[in-house]
Amino acid sequence: MPNNFYLGIIGVGGVGNAFLEQLGKIPFPPSLVLLARSSRTLLAPLPEYSPSIPISKWEQAIQNDFLIQRGSLDPHEIAEYLAAAPGPAILVDNTSDLELARAYPLFLRRGISIVTPNKKGFSGEIGLWNDIFTSATEGNALVYHQCTVGGTLPVLSTLRDLVATGDQIISIEGVLSGTLSLLLGTYMPGSGDSKAKWSSLVSHAREAGETEPDPRDDLNGLDFARKLTIIARVIGLDINGPDEFPVESLIPAELRSLPSNGKGIEQFMSELPAFDFRMDEARDAAIKQDKVLRYVGSIDVPTRSIKVGLKQVDKGSPLAGLVGSQFLSVYTKRYSETPLILQGGGGGGEITAMGLMADLLKVMGRLR
Amino acid sequence: MPNNFYLGIIGVGGVGNAFLEQLGKIPFPPSLVLLARSSRTLLAPLPEYSPSIPISKWEQAIQNDFLIQRGSLDPHEIAEYLAAAPGPAILVDNTSDLELARAYPLFLRRGISIVTPNKKGFSGEIGLWNDIFTSATEGNALVYHQCTVGGTLPVLSTLRDLVATGDQIISIEGVLSGTLSLLLGTYMPGSGDSKAKWSSLVSHAREAGETEPDPRDDLNGLDFARKLTIIARVIGLDINGPDEFPVESLIPAELRSLPSNGKGIEQFMSELPAFDFRMDEARDAAIKQDKVLRYVGSIDVPTRSIKVGLKQVDKGSPLAGLVGSQFLSVYTKRYSETPLILQGGGGGGEITAMGLMADLLKVMGRLR
């Protein structure tokens, strides 16, 4: 694969750092010509777009006089810079920024391909989704967002293959949150019940870095619902996002008005134990039915029914066995008797970065 | 996607027919210019390679005066014909012919891409494997053989993604034969033991068309071992094929010298019941350990240990739950705590054809 690709990266957090580390190790890396984080942007000098930013030593490169230092650029400036590169340009968006996602059509129409784990552009208004893919066709650019769903599990590519080859999706059931998979799997193991307290599991997971900084971002089910929205669209349901279907929040109603700042988090964590009885009721109800409690999303295509929330599942079923893994099962016209199943240890920076890297390699393979 | 691809298909059996049916339904099909089955070859006329063979009506097209009718062509003649087409040429090999597989390097070096479920070229001598991929690079052609393993499960693409992004595969365990998965899953369900007789299960599966025409082709484990060989190579182990590792045959030693013709099949089926006690012993041993008997393949990368055969697996494990599905679990440096799991209802003509079609669409996407 010739090294004639020009890469821009926006966002250098956990995923971004892991991605840069992996990028430094592939045999024929693209030229890194733009690297933006918070209010600083590093650029390879014009008109040659060379020397490029040293991938493994970009932090030291900030002191490098050969590179251009700028403040934060707006999407038009970034598009201008990348579109004029002397070879195919690819933008990796490592943020979770909706505004940047709204600029994808701008990049794509100018022939800049997009690789991203940012769910915002794919799970909001259906208009933006359509605009993104129409613009990609117009600009002869590619948009790969495999790791918006399921970490590195080949969820979207497998569903796209099924649809593209003329199969008909009948129903999908999945656990698309590694955090909720871990919490529920510990709270109620598939092998039997436990005496675990819900609020202390949440607290421990938070301390171990296994939740978002604000655990309510996991517990409200919204991130999960965004992933399910993306899946629904990939299989052809033109829904307008998580507002259109029921999403059961595991945040007690009484605590939903707490502020979303650090003080709000602390107050939420200290008040959560008083609501443990609610989860216990749900667990007891499952025990009575000889079932196991899981947080599950499902799509039934014939009825266009989509939902996310707690569900009693059969003991011994794959869903009952989950403790932290993500999971997807798909029934189709061809997979009608036994479903197609994908399962794997959730996200995490390194795993998401790997999904990104796999997408980048595919884009380079297709643009060569 | 512009319709400027020229397609040759060799082999019109179960998979080939299902593939042609799916091909007739995709939005922008390639031009079908060569269709070979047994001793007849249908060709689009030179020099225009037009009109092409009507995909959905190729059987009627045999009577069509506009098409060229030939006997069976040798690989050189096929390569000559396809390489001169006015656009990228792709050959779909639907046979299980080793001789044709030996000609892949010839096709690839002339720029003809290969899409195939034929395992022979990828699981025999390592020299041919190397020659195939070197020739593809030289000829700037692609070789996709996703459905040599796992039907339409994204086994090989997922493993290639892991390796390409710098992950390290530690161990792989899988059930790569839908037939053996069904036989063992029925003989000893994950939920507990059964009184099923091994030989009558084999006999029923054969009558239901769930085994190869000669069930010994499933029971000897060789097809399974070929798939494991392909997996081993994809993750970087340069092994020379199933001769290099232990493969436990489920054909009783006393019956291995029976001829491979129809009469041999009948004799095998009639003598098999006398050996049911062997499988019963293995089942009883598993019951004593509170385990379940499965036919499993495994690769341990650090020790380069590969094997295929009966194994006692834990009750409640995903392997214990299999009844007919194929299954793969992968531990890697990144997936170190919980494995990556792929699972799905085995092969069958329509499913294999779908894997082929997905590969063909990817090849066309990359060659556009």
XYZ file of C-alpha atoms in Angstrom:
736
model
C 0.000 0.000 0.000
C 1.684 3.229 -1.077
C 2.103 5.939 1.500
C 0.135 8.594 -0.366
C -2.662 9.278 2.108
C -3.024 12.481 4.113
C -4.473 12.094 7.553
C -6.061 14.593 9.912
C -6.923 13.649 13.483
C -9.237 15.648 15.714
C -9.267 14.748 19.396
C -6.432 13.243 21.419
C -8.123 11.709 24.469
C -8.075 8.065 25.576
C -9.124 6.675 22.206
C -7.050 9.224 20.277
C -3.886 8.365 22.159
C -4.363 4.620 21.750
C -5.078 5.221 18.062
C -1.886 7.254 17.579
C 0.093 4.521 19.312
C -1.324 1.868 16.974
C -0.860 4.149 13.963
C 2.823 4.435 14.783
C 3.186 0.678 14.420
C 1.528 -0.130 11.085
C 3.872 -0.866 8.173
C 2.824 1.918 5.759
C 1.231 4.713 7.772
C -0.400 7.685 6.055
C 1.159 11.135 6.363
C -0.207 12.746 9.506
C -0.677 16.372 8.437
C -3.236 17.727 10.898
C -3.611 17.041 14.616
C -6.135 19.044 16.621
C -6.822 18.899 20.328
C -8.847 21.346 22.371
C -7.672 24.774 21.289
C -4.474 23.858 19.458
C -3.895 22.585 15.954
C -0.662 21.240 14.536
C -0.262 21.289 10.741
C 2.299 20.090 8.231
C 3.597 23.104 6.267
C 2.172 24.139 2.891
C 2.455 23.807 -0.013
C 4.215 20.434 0.297
C 2.265 19.074 3.296
C 5.722 17.993 4.378
C 7.407 17.253 6.729
C 4.472 15.466 8.279
C 3.821 15.288 12.012
C 5.916 12.478 13.549
C 3.263 9.994 14.685
C 5.003 8.507 17.701
C 6.542 11.787 18.789
C 3.781 14.282 18.142
C 4.045 15.705 21.669
C 7.674 16.611 21.195
C 6.791 17.856 17.701
C 4.857 20.710 19.252
C 8.271 22.284 19.777
C 9.228 21.596 16.154
C 9.738 24.781 14.151
C 9.039 23.024 10.881
C 5.397 22.502 11.789
C 2.654 25.115 11.781
C 1.029 25.896 15.123
C -2.492 27.275 15.078
C -5.390 27.745 17.466
C -8.574 25.787 16.951
C -9.715 25.717 13.333
C -13.332 25.668 12.214
C -14.541 22.826 9.957
C -14.307 25.003 6.824
C -10.642 25.743 7.492
C -9.927 22.065 8.170
C -11.729 21.034 4.978
C -9.844 23.663 3.004
C -6.515 22.405 4.322
C -7.177 18.679 3.829
C -8.941 18.945 0.458
C -5.880 20.616 -1.078
C -3.511 17.816 0.005
C -1.676 16.130 -2.895
C -3.366 12.750 -2.270
C -6.528 11.257 -0.790
C -7.346 12.869 2.572
C -8.911 11.106 5.550
C -10.226 12.741 8.694
C -10.370 10.756 11.944
C -12.845 12.321 14.368
C -12.057 11.108 17.877
C -14.429 13.528 19.588
C -18.047 13.065 20.610
C -18.860 16.499 19.235
C -22.193 16.974 17.449
C -21.068 20.202 15.782
C -18.109 18.504 14.152
C -20.381 15.653 13.050
C -22.678 18.205 11.403
C -19.716 19.189 9.230
C -19.193 15.649 7.853
C -21.176 16.428 4.667
C -18.890 19.417 4.088
C -15.779 17.201 4.345
C -17.226 14.349 2.328
C -18.421 16.528 -0.555
C -14.863 17.785 -0.848
C -13.574 14.240 -1.143
C -12.295 13.907 2.433
C -13.143 10.487 3.840
C -14.275 10.136 7.456
C -13.355 7.465 10.020
C -14.879 7.910 13.460
C -16.247 6.388 16.680
C -18.361 9.546 17.214
C -22.000 8.420 17.380
C -23.544 11.880 17.236
C -23.684 12.255 13.475
C -25.283 8.867 12.969
C -27.872 8.752 15.745
C -29.519 12.196 15.701
C -31.813 13.590 13.044
C -32.244 11.251 10.103
C -31.650 14.259 7.810
C -27.996 14.442 8.841
C -27.573 10.667 8.311
C -28.963 10.964 4.789
C -26.872 14.056 4.088
C -23.711 12.260 5.250
C -24.151 9.299 2.923
C -25.368 11.352 -0.037
C -22.376 13.675 0.357
C -20.021 10.707 0.481
C -21.358 9.481 -2.865
C -21.158 12.974 -4.376
C -17.606 13.521 -3.172
C -16.487 9.977 -4.002
C -15.366 9.732 -0.376
C -15.886 7.017 2.206
C -17.378 7.162 5.674
C -16.535 4.320 8.083
C -17.986 4.278 11.566
C -17.807 0.589 12.495
C -16.792 1.334 16.074
C -19.753 3.560 16.851
C -21.374 0.217 17.744
C -19.933 -2.813 19.519
C -16.313 -1.688 19.865
C -14.363 -3.821 17.448
C -17.097 -6.433 17.019
C -17.973 -6.449 13.326
C -21.588 -5.479 14.028
C -22.279 -2.915 11.320
C -20.207 -4.564 8.591
C -21.949 -7.890 9.187
C -25.405 -6.282 9.087
C -24.454 -4.350 5.935
C -23.261 -7.594 4.314
C -26.550 -9.301 5.158
C -28.587 -6.456 3.682
C -26.349 -5.963 0.633
C -26.567 -9.621 -0.312
C -30.351 -9.586 -0.184
C -31.050 -11.174 3.197
C -33.987 -9.832 5.206
C -33.424 -8.913 8.839
C -36.280 -10.138 11.012
C -35.210 -9.251 14.536
C -32.200 -8.123 16.527
C -31.526 -8.387 20.228
C -28.447 -7.057 21.903
C -26.510 -5.762 24.843
C -24.658 -2.755 23.467
C -23.277 -1.303 26.692
C -20.272 -3.001 28.232
C -20.869 -1.084 31.469
C -24.514 -2.132 31.847
C -23.532 -5.688 30.838
C -20.999 -5.710 33.680
C -23.350 -4.141 36.242
C -26.291 -6.449 35.496
C -24.084 -9.524 35.100
C -22.601 -8.897 38.546
C -25.886 -7.867 40.147
C -27.553 -11.051 38.946
C -25.151 -13.702 37.629
C -26.514 -16.125 35.047
C -25.771 -19.016 37.375
C -28.145 -17.809 40.074
C -29.036 -14.836 42.243
C -26.660 -12.868 44.415
C -27.011 -10.521 47.345
C -25.110 -7.729 45.625
C -26.317 -4.173 46.271
C -26.977 -2.243 43.059
C -25.714 1.119 44.301
C -22.443 -0.293 45.582
C -21.844 -2.082 42.262
C -22.319 1.243 40.476
C -19.987 2.900 42.941
C -17.278 0.247 42.543
C -17.525 0.273 38.755
C -17.160 4.026 38.799
C -14.053 3.857 40.992
C -12.558 1.186 38.721
C -13.045 3.464 35.706
C -15.583 1.100 34.202
C -18.310 3.720 33.882
C -18.321 7.108 32.195
C -16.961 9.862 34.472
C -20.629 10.570 35.188
C -22.206 7.091 35.640
C -25.597 8.568 34.807
C -24.380 8.705 31.187
C -24.403 4.902 31.263
C -27.456 4.415 33.462
C -29.809 6.595 31.410
C -29.487 4.121 28.521
C -29.077 6.917 25.990
C -25.687 5.855 24.653
C -27.080 2.324 24.218
C -30.136 3.763 22.465
C -27.906 5.744 20.091
C -26.138 2.531 19.084
C -29.464 0.803 18.534
C -30.564 3.743 16.384
C -27.489 3.334 14.199
C -28.179 -0.395 13.841
C -31.814 0.293 12.941
C -30.737 2.695 10.192
C -28.119 0.343 8.799
C -30.820 -2.303 8.333
C -33.079 0.226 6.606
C -35.416 1.650 9.274
C -35.433 5.437 8.866
C -36.045 6.366 12.485
C -35.290 9.784 13.864
C -33.251 8.760 16.906
C -33.784 7.580 20.491
C -36.695 10.017 21.004
C -38.818 7.761 18.847
C -38.747 4.607 20.962
C -38.981 3.703 24.656
C -35.666 3.835 26.541
C -35.858 2.744 30.179
C -33.562 4.853 32.333
C -31.986 3.201 35.382
C -31.741 6.631 37.026
C -34.524 6.805 39.611
C -37.118 9.396 38.519
C -36.595 11.300 41.784
C -32.915 11.903 40.913
C -33.260 12.942 37.283
C -33.279 16.668 38.000
C -29.870 16.679 39.697
C -27.382 18.912 37.874
C -24.954 17.267 35.442
C -21.872 18.739 37.116
C -19.475 17.167 39.607
C -21.654 18.157 42.560
C -24.615 16.513 40.840
C -22.629 13.292 40.427
C -21.706 13.200 44.117
C -25.275 13.870 45.209
C -26.536 11.170 42.813
C -24.074 8.614 44.157
C -24.961 9.379 47.769
C -28.712 9.184 47.167
C -28.691 6.101 44.915
C -28.622 3.537 47.812
C -32.056 4.734 48.928
C -33.422 3.432 45.618
C -31.783 0.003 45.658
C -35.158 -1.516 46.542
C -36.393 -0.717 43.021
C -33.723 -2.856 41.367
C -34.260 -5.505 44.042
C -37.941 -5.646 43.124
C -37.052 -6.187 39.489
C -34.546 -8.888 40.478
C -37.048 -10.628 42.764
C -39.637 -10.616 39.996
C -37.110 -12.281 37.670
C -36.219 -14.869 40.316
C -39.916 -15.765 40.683
C -40.083 -16.470 36.948
C -36.826 -18.468 37.134
C -35.306 -15.878 34.795
C -32.327 -13.526 34.814
C -32.493 -9.717 34.627
C -30.601 -8.036 31.789
C -30.545 -4.593 30.147
C -31.386 -5.347 26.539
C -32.178 -3.544 23.305
C -34.315 -5.059 20.599
C -35.588 -4.352 17.120
C -38.472 -6.217 15.561
C -38.440 -5.293 11.899
C -41.927 -6.375 10.726
C -43.613 -4.272 13.446
C -40.893 -1.577 13.475
C -40.828 -1.992 17.247
C -37.657 -0.781 18.973
C -36.997 -0.657 22.696
C -34.253 -0.515 25.294
C -34.628 -1.513 28.920
C -34.637 -4.204 31.591
C -35.785 -7.599 30.451
C -36.182 -11.012 32.021
C -34.192 -13.500 29.939
C -33.976 -17.298 30.104
C -31.417 -18.935 32.347
C -28.797 -20.657 30.223
C -29.341 -18.262 27.316
C -26.333 -16.381 25.926
C -27.737 -13.116 27.340
C -27.867 -14.636 30.822
C -24.185 -15.537 30.588
C -22.943 -11.987 29.944
C -20.700 -10.269 32.483
C -19.272 -7.196 30.787
C -19.333 -8.426 27.207
C -21.341 -6.828 24.462
C -23.645 -9.079 22.492
C -25.781 -9.113 19.377
C -28.034 -11.822 17.993
C -29.706 -11.496 14.614
C -32.511 -13.508 13.082
C -32.882 -13.150 9.327
C -34.637 -14.911 6.502
C -31.464 -16.988 6.039
C -30.536 -17.229 9.731
C -34.033 -18.256 10.698
C -33.470 -21.277 12.923
C -30.375 -20.326 14.890
C -29.340 -16.694 15.035
C -26.087 -15.092 13.992
C -24.292 -14.108 17.205
C -21.467 -11.659 17.816
C -20.049 -11.298 21.301
C -17.021 -9.702 22.819
C -15.491 -7.716 25.629
C -16.874 -4.209 25.295
C -15.121 -0.998 24.435
C -12.240 0.663 26.191
C -9.774 2.997 24.510
C -7.481 0.372 23.032
C -10.307 -1.752 21.612
C -12.118 1.250 20.132
C -8.843 2.499 18.678
C -8.385 -0.900 17.059
C -11.804 -0.649 15.446
C -10.835 2.792 14.162
C -7.546 1.486 12.822
C -9.269 -1.399 11.052
C -11.626 1.110 9.438
C -8.727 3.353 8.425
C -6.922 0.400 6.814
C -10.096 -0.459 4.882
C -10.547 3.095 3.687
C -6.918 3.199 2.516
C -7.419 -0.168 0.817
C -10.439 1.158 -1.066
C -8.929 4.523 -1.996
C -5.605 3.207 -3.194
C -20.887 1.480 -8.390
C -20.419 1.438 -12.169
C -21.177 -1.745 -14.016
C -17.714 -2.204 -15.500
C -16.693 -5.505 -13.947
C -16.348 -8.739 -15.900
C -17.267 -11.883 -14.047
C -16.439 -15.517 -14.668
C -18.085 -18.281 -12.640
C -16.820 -21.850 -12.508
C -19.119 -24.415 -10.942
C -22.893 -24.328 -10.819
C -23.837 -26.686 -7.988
C -25.797 -25.876 -4.833
C -23.664 -22.899 -3.863
C -23.267 -21.764 -7.469
C -26.997 -21.754 -8.099
C -27.775 -19.840 -4.895
C -25.016 -17.392 -5.814
C -26.408 -16.807 -9.311
C -29.855 -16.227 -7.813
C -28.471 -13.612 -5.403
C -26.366 -12.073 -8.165
C -29.513 -11.516 -10.228
C -30.936 -9.359 -7.457
C -28.139 -6.892 -6.629
C -28.590 -3.343 -7.972
C -25.481 -3.071 -10.186
C -24.360 -6.573 -11.122
C -21.119 -7.150 -13.015
C -21.227 -8.455 -16.606
C -21.317 -12.232 -16.464
C -19.077 -13.216 -19.377
C -17.990 -16.762 -18.523
C -19.963 -19.595 -16.963
C -18.422 -23.036 -16.749
C -19.961 -26.225 -15.436
C -18.656 -29.740 -15.833
C -17.711 -30.024 -19.481
C -19.473 -26.980 -20.908
C -18.463 -23.338 -20.979
C -20.623 -20.403 -21.981
C -18.853 -17.219 -23.076
C -19.859 -13.704 -24.057
C -18.692 -13.051 -27.649
C -15.399 -11.317 -28.440
C -14.155 -8.700 -28.972
C -16.864 -6.748 -27.123
C -17.534 -9.257 -24.322
C -21.129 -8.375 -25.082
C -23.938 -9.318 -24.879
C -23.216 -10.815 -21.492
C -24.814 -13.996 -20.160
C -28.247 -13.177 -18.689
C -27.758 -13.891 -14.976
C -31.245 -15.030 -14.057
C -31.825 -16.885 -17.294
C -28.485 -18.519 -17.959
C -30.089 -21.926 -18.435
C -32.255 -20.666 -21.278
C -29.221 -18.738 -22.558
C -27.569 -22.016 -23.461
C -29.854 -21.963 -26.481
C -28.871 -18.370 -27.277
C -27.039 -18.046 -30.575
C -25.355 -14.821 -29.504
C -23.262 -16.609 -26.894
C -20.237 -18.790 -27.511
C -20.520 -22.433 -26.518
C -17.339 -24.313 -25.710
C -16.279 -27.495 -24.022
C -14.308 -27.313 -20.805
C -11.486 -24.761 -20.924
C -8.174 -25.130 -19.168
C -7.061 -22.433 -16.715
C -4.748 -20.827 -19.298
C -7.611 -20.377 -21.744
C -9.858 -18.970 -19.011
C -7.139 -16.559 -17.887
C -6.545 -15.492 -21.495
C -10.228 -14.777 -22.007
C -10.822 -12.891 -18.726
C -7.557 -10.912 -18.716
C -8.430 -9.344 -22.063
C -11.827 -8.065 -20.870
C -12.237 -4.283 -21.155
C -12.524 -3.814 -17.357
C -11.478 -5.478 -14.077
C -12.110 -9.230 -14.201
C -13.170 -11.396 -11.272
C -13.303 -15.178 -11.169
C -15.671 -16.948 -8.786
C -14.550 -20.520 -8.165
C -17.496 -22.515 -6.827
C -15.756 -25.861 -7.119
C -13.737 -27.767 -4.546
C -11.133 -28.550 -7.179
C -7.471 -28.530 -6.142
C -6.253 -28.285 -9.742
C -8.215 -25.101 -10.337
C -6.919 -23.697 -7.027
C -3.363 -24.395 -8.217
C -4.067 -22.015 -11.106
C -5.007 -19.066 -8.830
C -1.495 -17.577 -9.075
C -1.829 -17.666 -12.869
C -5.112 -15.723 -12.727
C -3.957 -13.288 -10.070
C -0.704 -12.396 -11.813
C -2.772 -11.449 -14.858
C -4.887 -9.111 -12.748
C -7.896 -11.391 -12.387
C -9.271 -11.252 -8.840
C -10.505 -14.422 -7.138
C -13.552 -14.920 -4.918
C -14.105 -18.461 -3.684
C -15.368 -20.857 -0.990
C -12.914 -23.513 -2.275
C -10.664 -24.448 0.641
C -8.170 -26.497 -1.341
C -5.884 -23.658 -2.389
C -5.627 -22.254 1.108
C -5.213 -25.368 3.223
C -2.713 -27.517 1.312
C 0.996 -26.847 0.856
C 2.079 -23.544 2.354
C 3.940 -22.863 -0.905
C 0.693 -22.478 -2.830
C -0.711 -20.144 -0.137
C 2.352 -17.932 -0.384
C 2.275 -18.041 -4.182
C -1.391 -17.005 -4.196
C -0.856 -13.899 -2.077
C 2.409 -12.903 -3.738
C 0.777 -13.228 -7.152
C -2.155 -11.093 -6.009
C 0.228 -8.310 -5.030
C 2.158 -8.639 -8.295
C -0.984 -8.588 -10.417
C -2.664 -5.873 -8.339
C -5.558 -8.276 -7.945
C -7.547 -9.312 -4.900
C -8.251 -12.723 -3.424
C -11.233 -13.037 -1.059
C -12.035 -16.376 0.536
C -14.009 -15.335 3.608
C -16.470 -18.218 3.237
C -13.846 -20.950 3.222
C -14.317 -20.706 7.018
C -17.471 -20.203 9.081
C -19.991 -19.734 6.287
C -20.938 -16.079 6.401
C -19.562 -15.516 9.908
C -16.896 -12.822 9.592
C -14.186 -15.139 10.927
C -11.271 -14.376 8.621
C -11.950 -10.650 8.237
C -12.152 -10.225 12.003
C -8.902 -12.130 12.549
C -7.203 -10.134 9.776
C -8.394 -6.897 11.399
C -6.975 -7.980 14.762
C -3.605 -8.838 13.245
C -3.462 -5.792 10.952
C -4.097 -3.410 13.832
C -1.300 -4.898 15.903
C -3.186 -7.135 18.293
C -1.579 -10.466 19.245
C -3.645 -13.616 18.989
C -3.106 -15.839 22.021
C -5.526 -18.706 21.498
C -8.463 -19.741 19.392
C -11.100 -22.366 20.054
C -13.862 -23.228 17.682
C -16.443 -25.524 16.227
C -16.015 -25.146 12.483
C -18.280 -27.924 11.255
C -22.012 -27.311 11.324
C -22.614 -31.026 10.816
C -20.451 -32.154 13.745
C -21.934 -29.347 15.861
C -25.394 -30.727 15.132
C -24.428 -34.359 15.703
C -22.644 -33.753 19.016
C -25.222 -31.204 20.212
C -27.967 -33.770 19.650
C -25.969 -36.729 20.955
C -25.219 -34.879 24.184
C -27.289 -31.730 24.716
C -25.736 -28.997 26.864
C -28.636 -29.284 29.277
C -27.845 -32.900 30.192
C -27.270 -36.329 28.757
C -29.531 -38.165 26.370
C -29.998 -41.747 25.328
C -29.484 -40.941 21.639
C -27.652 -43.549 19.571
C -24.707 -42.097 17.663
C -25.118 -44.190 14.536
C -28.810 -43.408 14.182
C -28.103 -39.687 14.553
C -25.572 -39.942 11.738
C -28.065 -41.883 9.667
C -30.875 -39.363 10.250
C -28.620 -36.381 9.525
C -27.555 -38.030 6.293
C -31.164 -38.625 5.227
C -32.027 -34.998 6.062
C -29.194 -33.779 3.821
C -27.307 -32.369 6.795
C -24.120 -34.314 6.078
C -21.981 -34.515 2.975
C -23.237 -37.143 0.503
C -20.594 -39.365 2.096
C -20.910 -38.705 5.871
C -17.354 -39.908 6.344
C -16.259 -36.621 4.766
C -17.665 -34.909 7.865
C -16.722 -37.569 10.406
C -13.041 -37.757 9.480
C -12.606 -34.153 10.670
C -10.542 -33.258 7.619
C -12.753 -30.451 6.338
C -12.746 -28.976 9.857
C -8.953 -29.326 9.973
C -8.644 -27.511 6.625
C -10.593 -24.579 8.032
C -8.397 -24.516 11.133
C -5.341 -24.547 8.870
C -6.630 -21.467 7.050
C -7.259 -19.715 10.364
C -3.772 -20.600 11.585
C -2.217 -19.112 8.452
C -4.296 -15.946 8.615
C -2.958 -15.327 12.121
C 0.590 -15.904 10.936
C 1.442 -19.561 11.635
C 3.052 -21.003 8.514
C 1.879 -24.589 8.884
C 1.799 -26.994 6.014
C -1.765 -28.253 6.422
C -3.728 -30.817 8.426
C -0.925 -33.385 8.169
C 1.029 -31.363 10.687
C -1.316 -31.592 13.669
C -3.471 -34.265 15.329
C -6.954 -34.655 13.839
C -9.171 -37.155 15.634
C -11.328 -39.051 13.163
C -14.764 -40.187 14.289
C -14.604 -43.017 11.761
C -13.835 -46.220 13.699
C -10.357 -47.447 12.779
C -11.831 -50.779 11.708
C -13.928 -49.045 9.007
C -11.318 -46.729 7.541
C -10.339 -49.027 4.712
C -13.825 -49.184 3.214
C -13.915 -47.840 -0.342
C -15.019 -44.253 -0.877
C -17.721 -45.178 -3.387
C -21.474 -45.620 -2.889
C -21.056 -49.203 -1.843
C -18.486 -48.152 0.747
C -20.934 -45.606 2.151
C -23.656 -48.229 2.528
C -21.295 -50.683 4.187
C -20.034 -47.961 6.524
C -23.554 -46.976 7.553
C -24.539 -50.567 8.204
C -21.449 -51.343 10.285
C -21.377 -48.097 12.279
C -23.936 -49.215 14.937
C -21.485 -51.912 16.092
C -19.148 -49.094 17.171
C -21.659 -46.955 19.053
C -20.118 -48.180 22.303
C -16.988 -46.139 21.552
C -18.888 -42.844 21.465
C -20.892 -43.983 24.481
C -17.660 -44.493 26.408
C -16.562 -40.958 25.561
C -19.976 -39.615 26.589
C -19.941 -41.561 29.863
C -16.473 -40.228 30.657
C -17.739 -36.670 30.114
C -20.793 -37.312 32.304
C -18.503 -38.513 35.098
C -16.611 -35.212 34.956
C -19.915 -33.269 34.834
C -18.859 -32.045 31.403
C -20.256 -32.089 27.879
C -18.655 -33.765 24.861
C -17.945 -31.576 21.822
C -15.845 -31.810 18.646
C -13.542 -28.841 18.924
C -10.535 -27.336 17.186
C -7.990 -25.219 18.975
C -4.865 -23.194 18.325
C -2.492 -22.112 21.056
C -0.189 -19.571 19.486
C 2.691 -19.366 21.979
C 3.238 -23.147 21.827
C 2.120 -23.436 18.151
C -0.113 -26.285 19.303
C -3.007 -27.094 16.973
C -5.479 -29.929 17.327
C -8.912 -31.099 16.305
C -10.979 -33.709 18.125
C -13.384 -34.638 20.889
C -13.129 -32.534 24.005
C -14.916 -32.370 27.337
C -16.198 -28.809 27.798
C -17.829 -27.105 30.779
C -21.577 -27.246 31.196
C -23.058 -23.808 30.693
C -20.194 -22.738 28.411
C -21.025 -21.416 24.929
C -19.534 -24.587 23.392
C -21.872 -26.756 25.468
C -24.860 -24.809 24.121
C -24.159 -25.496 20.442
C -26.621 -27.544 18.386
C -25.687 -27.082 14.754
C -24.132 -23.618 14.993
C -20.544 -22.863 14.185
C -18.550 -21.041 16.830
C -15.246 -19.291 17.325
C -13.766 -17.716 20.436
C -10.536 -15.741 20.342
C -8.317 -14.585 23.171
C -5.857 -11.847 22.238
C -3.639 -9.368 24.014
C -6.515 -6.902 23.866
C -9.310 -9.421 24.360
C -7.579 -11.005 27.304
C -10.318 -11.214 29.937
C -13.372 -12.107 27.905
C -12.916 -13.536 24.444
C -14.240 -12.262 21.146
C -16.983 -14.677 20.084
C -18.574 -15.292 16.703
C -21.408 -17.765 16.407
C -23.958 -18.643 13.804
C -25.936 -21.294 12.020
C -23.471 -23.163 9.843
C -23.140 -23.313 6.118
C -25.646 -24.466 3.553
C -25.764 -23.294 -0.039
C -27.660 -20.057 0.515
C -25.506 -18.943 3.464
C -22.247 -19.779 1.694
C -23.488 -17.984 -1.424
C -24.187 -14.937 0.715
C -20.613 -14.974 2.021
C -19.412 -15.209 -1.572
C -21.636 -12.327 -2.614
C -20.416 -10.172 0.274
C -16.847 -10.875 -0.838
C -17.685 -10.069 -4.459
C -19.246 -6.735 -3.411
C -16.104 -5.921 -1.398
C -13.822 -6.768 -4.301
C -15.883 -4.569 -6.622
C -15.807 -1.795 -4.001
C -12.027 -1.981 -3.854
C -11.429 -2.236 -7.601
C -13.762 0.575 -8.604
